[in-house]
């Protein structure tokens, strides 16, 4: 079982957390988890096998406590405390600039712990290159992606015989999720 150390407790922490292991539905909702995404029959997210949330760290202790109730995981008081209890780190970021991702990720890479950075990899090119260089130097993987890559609807779009896709028009309620989903499905 791979133990994930979760950094931050934003909505993306809840969404990915539900992919990594079981959760208490009531506590998940109280924390801001979106069951319409995680439990939809039309767009279920593919769960990752053999993973669980081992521990969480958040700047706000109360947020970490709520997350821990939802996922039944431990809380660490210091972010680097996750290095003692996790096999991999997930840095959750729902709408933040991502200008601290290299600063957060590199110490874990230097300890030999793989890191998944919720988009963006880093806000600036210089720091992004430093993060990639740290992964190359240590030989420890760093990964950055969107949850929409793993949505069942994205798989279904990829499987359709649509011919050459030249234009995608997406509409939504002020969200770019549909555009991101189309990008993942069609690779452009």
mmCIF file of C-alpha atoms in Angstrom:
data_model
loop_
_atom_site.group_PDB
_atom_site.id
_atom_site.type_symbol
_atom_site.label_atom_id
_atom_site.label_comp_id
_atom_site.label_asym_id
_atom_site.label_seq_id
_atom_site.Cartn_x
_atom_site.Cartn_y
_atom_site.Cartn_z
ATOM 1 C CA UNK A 1 0.000 0.000 0.000
ATOM 2 C CA UNK A 2 1.430 3.363 -1.041
ATOM 3 C CA UNK A 3 0.916 6.010 1.625
ATOM 4 C CA UNK A 4 0.295 9.491 0.232
ATOM 5 C CA UNK A 5 1.286 12.573 2.211
ATOM 6 C CA UNK A 6 -1.180 15.344 1.357
ATOM 7 C CA UNK A 7 -0.022 18.946 1.435
ATOM 8 C CA UNK A 8 -2.873 21.457 1.709
ATOM 9 C CA UNK A 9 -6.573 20.785 2.133
ATOM 10 C CA UNK A 10 -8.204 22.633 -0.762
ATOM 11 C CA UNK A 11 -10.906 21.102 -2.951
ATOM 12 C CA UNK A 12 -8.253 19.399 -5.093
ATOM 13 C CA UNK A 13 -6.905 17.650 -1.983
ATOM 14 C CA UNK A 14 -10.377 16.215 -1.416
ATOM 15 C CA UNK A 15 -10.864 15.239 -5.064
ATOM 16 C CA UNK A 16 -7.498 13.510 -5.380
ATOM 17 C CA UNK A 17 -7.775 12.149 -1.865
ATOM 18 C CA UNK A 18 -10.923 10.300 -2.885
ATOM 19 C CA UNK A 19 -8.919 8.723 -5.727
ATOM 20 C CA UNK A 20 -6.236 7.559 -3.301
ATOM 21 C CA UNK A 21 -8.436 5.756 -0.841
ATOM 22 C CA UNK A 22 -11.724 5.427 1.008
ATOM 23 C CA UNK A 23 -13.351 8.380 2.686
ATOM 24 C CA UNK A 24 -16.146 9.116 5.114
ATOM 25 C CA UNK A 25 -18.802 10.604 2.834
ATOM 26 C CA UNK A 26 -20.288 12.908 5.490
ATOM 27 C CA UNK A 27 -16.907 14.297 6.573
ATOM 28 C CA UNK A 28 -15.851 14.557 2.919
ATOM 29 C CA UNK A 29 -18.845 16.787 2.166
ATOM 30 C CA UNK A 30 -18.290 18.852 5.317
ATOM 31 C CA UNK A 31 -14.727 19.492 4.177
ATOM 32 C CA UNK A 32 -15.854 20.655 0.746
ATOM 33 C CA UNK A 33 -15.511 17.429 -1.231
ATOM 34 C CA UNK A 34 -17.623 17.277 -4.372
ATOM 35 C CA UNK A 35 -19.605 14.057 -4.491
ATOM 36 C CA UNK A 36 -21.177 15.024 -7.816
ATOM 37 C CA UNK A 37 -17.762 14.548 -9.389
ATOM 38 C CA UNK A 38 -16.544 11.575 -7.380
ATOM 39 C CA UNK A 39 -19.768 9.578 -7.371
ATOM 40 C CA UNK A 40 -21.295 10.380 -10.765
ATOM 41 C CA UNK A 41 -22.139 7.380 -12.919
ATOM 42 C CA UNK A 42 -21.422 9.378 -16.056
ATOM 43 C CA UNK A 43 -18.083 10.883 -15.055
ATOM 44 C CA UNK A 44 -16.525 8.751 -12.315
ATOM 45 C CA UNK A 45 -12.846 9.260 -11.667
ATOM 46 C CA UNK A 46 -10.703 6.192 -12.054
ATOM 47 C CA UNK A 47 -9.465 5.222 -8.557
ATOM 48 C CA UNK A 48 -5.778 4.569 -8.096
ATOM 49 C CA UNK A 49 -5.042 1.097 -6.757
ATOM 50 C CA UNK A 50 -3.068 0.273 -3.627
ATOM 51 C CA UNK A 51 -2.974 3.835 -2.304
ATOM 52 C CA UNK A 52 -4.185 5.524 0.840
ATOM 53 C CA UNK A 53 -3.801 8.919 2.454
ATOM 54 C CA UNK A 54 -1.221 8.354 5.178
ATOM 55 C CA UNK A 55 -1.112 11.868 6.611
ATOM 56 C CA UNK A 56 -1.996 15.476 5.888
ATOM 57 C CA UNK A 57 -0.372 18.843 6.528
ATOM 58 C CA UNK A 58 -2.088 22.201 6.212
ATOM 59 C CA UNK A 59 -1.226 25.729 7.318
ATOM 60 C CA UNK A 60 -4.508 25.722 9.219
ATOM 61 C CA UNK A 61 -4.729 22.976 11.842
ATOM 62 C CA UNK A 62 -8.547 22.971 11.770
ATOM 63 C CA UNK A 63 -8.477 22.281 8.024
ATOM 64 C CA UNK A 64 -6.064 19.385 8.548
ATOM 65 C CA UNK A 65 -8.307 17.998 11.284
ATOM 66 C CA UNK A 66 -11.358 18.069 8.995
ATOM 67 C CA UNK A 67 -9.396 16.384 6.192
ATOM 68 C CA UNK A 68 -8.147 13.731 8.622
ATOM 69 C CA UNK A 69 -11.732 13.007 9.716
ATOM 70 C CA UNK A 70 -12.755 12.589 6.083
ATOM 71 C CA UNK A 71 -9.891 10.267 5.130
ATOM 72 C CA UNK A 72 -9.002 8.619 8.444
ATOM 73 C CA UNK A 73 -5.397 9.751 8.219
ATOM 74 C CA UNK A 74 -2.821 11.211 10.581
ATOM 75 C CA UNK A 75 -1.944 14.901 10.854
ATOM 76 C CA UNK A 76 1.612 16.223 10.925
ATOM 77 C CA UNK A 77 2.420 19.596 12.460
ATOM 78 C CA UNK A 78 5.393 20.263 10.210
ATOM 79 C CA UNK A 79 5.203 19.809 6.443
ATOM 80 C CA UNK A 80 8.456 17.830 6.362
ATOM 81 C CA UNK A 81 6.960 15.474 8.947
ATOM 82 C CA UNK A 82 5.234 13.865 5.981
ATOM 83 C CA UNK A 83 8.638 12.489 4.936
ATOM 84 C CA UNK A 84 8.495 10.164 7.953
ATOM 85 C CA UNK A 85 5.069 8.690 7.196
ATOM 86 C CA UNK A 86 4.550 8.887 3.421
ATOM 87 C CA UNK A 87 5.867 7.012 0.398
ATOM 88 C CA UNK A 88 4.856 9.821 -1.983
ATOM 89 C CA UNK A 89 3.762 13.437 -1.635
ATOM 90 C CA UNK A 90 0.834 15.195 -3.279
ATOM 91 C CA UNK A 91 0.878 19.006 -3.339
ATOM 92 C CA UNK A 92 -2.747 20.086 -3.802
ATOM 93 C CA UNK A 93 -3.429 23.456 -5.418
ATOM 94 C CA UNK A 94 -6.914 24.653 -6.337
ATOM 95 C CA UNK A 95 -6.439 27.976 -8.024
ATOM 96 C CA UNK A 96 -3.352 29.231 -6.222
ATOM 97 C CA UNK A 97 -0.498 30.726 -8.217
ATOM 98 C CA UNK A 98 1.793 27.751 -7.558
ATOM 99 C CA UNK A 99 4.728 30.021 -6.844
ATOM 100 C CA UNK A 100 5.845 27.878 -3.901
ATOM 101 C CA UNK A 101 5.717 24.441 -5.522
ATOM 102 C CA UNK A 102 9.477 24.133 -6.086
ATOM 103 C CA UNK A 103 10.176 25.279 -2.537
ATOM 104 C CA UNK A 104 7.783 22.647 -1.192
ATOM 105 C CA UNK A 105 8.699 19.770 -3.520
ATOM 106 C CA UNK A 106 12.509 19.906 -3.677
ATOM 107 C CA UNK A 107 13.161 18.928 -0.011
ATOM 108 C CA UNK A 108 11.030 15.804 -0.513
ATOM 109 C CA UNK A 109 12.844 14.910 -3.734
ATOM 110 C CA UNK A 110 16.148 15.292 -1.896
ATOM 111 C CA UNK A 111 14.872 12.760 0.671
ATOM 112 C CA UNK A 112 14.046 10.328 -2.146
ATOM 113 C CA UNK A 113 10.281 10.796 -1.998
ATOM 114 C CA UNK A 114 8.358 11.166 -5.285
ATOM 115 C CA UNK A 115 6.136 14.241 -5.571
ATOM 116 C CA UNK A 116 2.951 14.856 -7.546
ATOM 117 C CA UNK A 117 2.456 18.595 -7.994
ATOM 118 C CA UNK A 118 -1.082 19.707 -8.725
ATOM 119 C CA UNK A 119 -0.951 22.133 -11.629
ATOM 120 C CA UNK A 120 0.890 24.303 -12.257
ATOM 121 C CA UNK A 121 4.272 22.660 -11.828
ATOM 122 C CA UNK A 122 5.562 26.072 -10.735
ATOM 123 C CA UNK A 123 4.443 29.635 -11.441
ATOM 124 C CA UNK A 124 7.712 30.787 -12.992
ATOM 125 C CA UNK A 125 10.037 29.262 -15.547
ATOM 126 C CA UNK A 126 13.186 29.631 -13.403
ATOM 127 C CA UNK A 127 11.665 27.807 -10.427
ATOM 128 C CA UNK A 128 10.103 25.180 -12.703
ATOM 129 C CA UNK A 129 13.538 24.452 -14.168
ATOM 130 C CA UNK A 130 14.991 24.221 -10.636
ATOM 131 C CA UNK A 131 12.307 21.694 -9.723
ATOM 132 C CA UNK A 132 12.938 19.592 -12.822
ATOM 133 C CA UNK A 133 16.696 19.794 -12.245
ATOM 134 C CA UNK A 134 16.209 18.558 -8.662
ATOM 135 C CA UNK A 135 14.209 15.586 -9.923
ATOM 136 C CA UNK A 136 16.894 14.790 -12.502
ATOM 137 C CA UNK A 137 19.725 15.250 -9.990
ATOM 138 C CA UNK A 138 18.112 13.001 -7.363
ATOM 139 C CA UNK A 139 16.610 10.525 -9.819
ATOM 140 C CA UNK A 140 13.301 10.873 -7.958
ATOM 141 C CA UNK A 141 10.120 11.361 -10.009
ATOM 142 C CA UNK A 142 8.138 14.571 -9.994
ATOM 143 C CA UNK A 143 4.791 14.568 -11.764
ATOM 144 C CA UNK A 144 2.293 17.272 -12.657
ATOM 145 C CA UNK A 145 -1.137 16.669 -14.124
ATOM 146 C CA UNK A 146 -4.842 17.392 -14.013
ATOM 147 C CA UNK A 147 -7.438 15.126 -12.450
ATOM 148 C CA UNK A 148 -9.451 15.445 -15.650
ATOM 149 C CA UNK A 149 -6.915 13.221 -17.431
ATOM 150 C CA UNK A 150 -8.292 10.308 -15.415
ATOM 151 C CA UNK A 151 -12.009 11.001 -15.785
ATOM 152 C CA UNK A 152 -14.046 8.249 -17.395
ATOM 153 C CA UNK A 153 -15.566 10.815 -19.776
ATOM 154 C CA UNK A 154 -12.067 11.652 -21.030
ATOM 155 C CA UNK A 155 -11.424 7.956 -21.704
ATOM 156 C CA UNK A 156 -14.732 7.714 -23.554
ATOM 157 C CA UNK A 157 -13.843 10.731 -25.720
ATOM 158 C CA UNK A 158 -10.451 9.225 -26.564
ATOM 159 C CA UNK A 159 -12.135 5.966 -27.588
ATOM 160 C CA UNK A 160 -14.568 7.597 -30.007
ATOM 161 C CA UNK A 161 -13.859 7.446 -33.709
ATOM 162 C CA UNK A 162 -14.097 11.197 -34.288
ATOM 163 C CA UNK A 163 -11.654 11.464 -37.165
ATOM 164 C CA UNK A 164 -9.379 14.481 -37.207
ATOM 165 C CA UNK A 165 -10.452 16.934 -34.536
ATOM 166 C CA UNK A 166 -9.975 20.468 -35.805
ATOM 167 C CA UNK A 167 -12.075 22.519 -33.443
ATOM 168 C CA UNK A 168 -13.506 21.972 -29.989
ATOM 169 C CA UNK A 169 -16.159 24.318 -28.652
ATOM 170 C CA UNK A 170 -16.854 24.008 -24.944
ATOM 171 C CA UNK A 171 -19.343 25.930 -22.870
ATOM 172 C CA UNK A 172 -19.800 25.919 -19.154
ATOM 173 C CA UNK A 173 -20.790 27.900 -16.135
ATOM 174 C CA UNK A 174 -17.707 30.039 -15.863
ATOM 175 C CA UNK A 175 -15.344 27.074 -15.613
ATOM 176 C CA UNK A 176 -12.608 26.007 -17.966
ATOM 177 C CA UNK A 177 -12.947 22.378 -16.903
ATOM 178 C CA UNK A 178 -14.571 21.437 -20.203
ATOM 179 C CA UNK A 179 -11.702 22.982 -22.160
ATOM 180 C CA UNK A 180 -9.147 21.175 -20.025
ATOM 181 C CA UNK A 181 -11.044 17.915 -20.471
ATOM 182 C CA UNK A 182 -11.061 18.357 -24.234
ATOM 183 C CA UNK A 183 -7.346 19.131 -24.158
ATOM 184 C CA UNK A 184 -6.680 15.888 -22.281
ATOM 185 C CA UNK A 185 -8.875 13.905 -24.609
ATOM 186 C CA UNK A 186 -7.543 15.251 -27.879
ATOM 187 C CA UNK A 187 -3.976 16.073 -26.861
ATOM 188 C CA UNK A 188 -3.916 19.670 -28.063
#
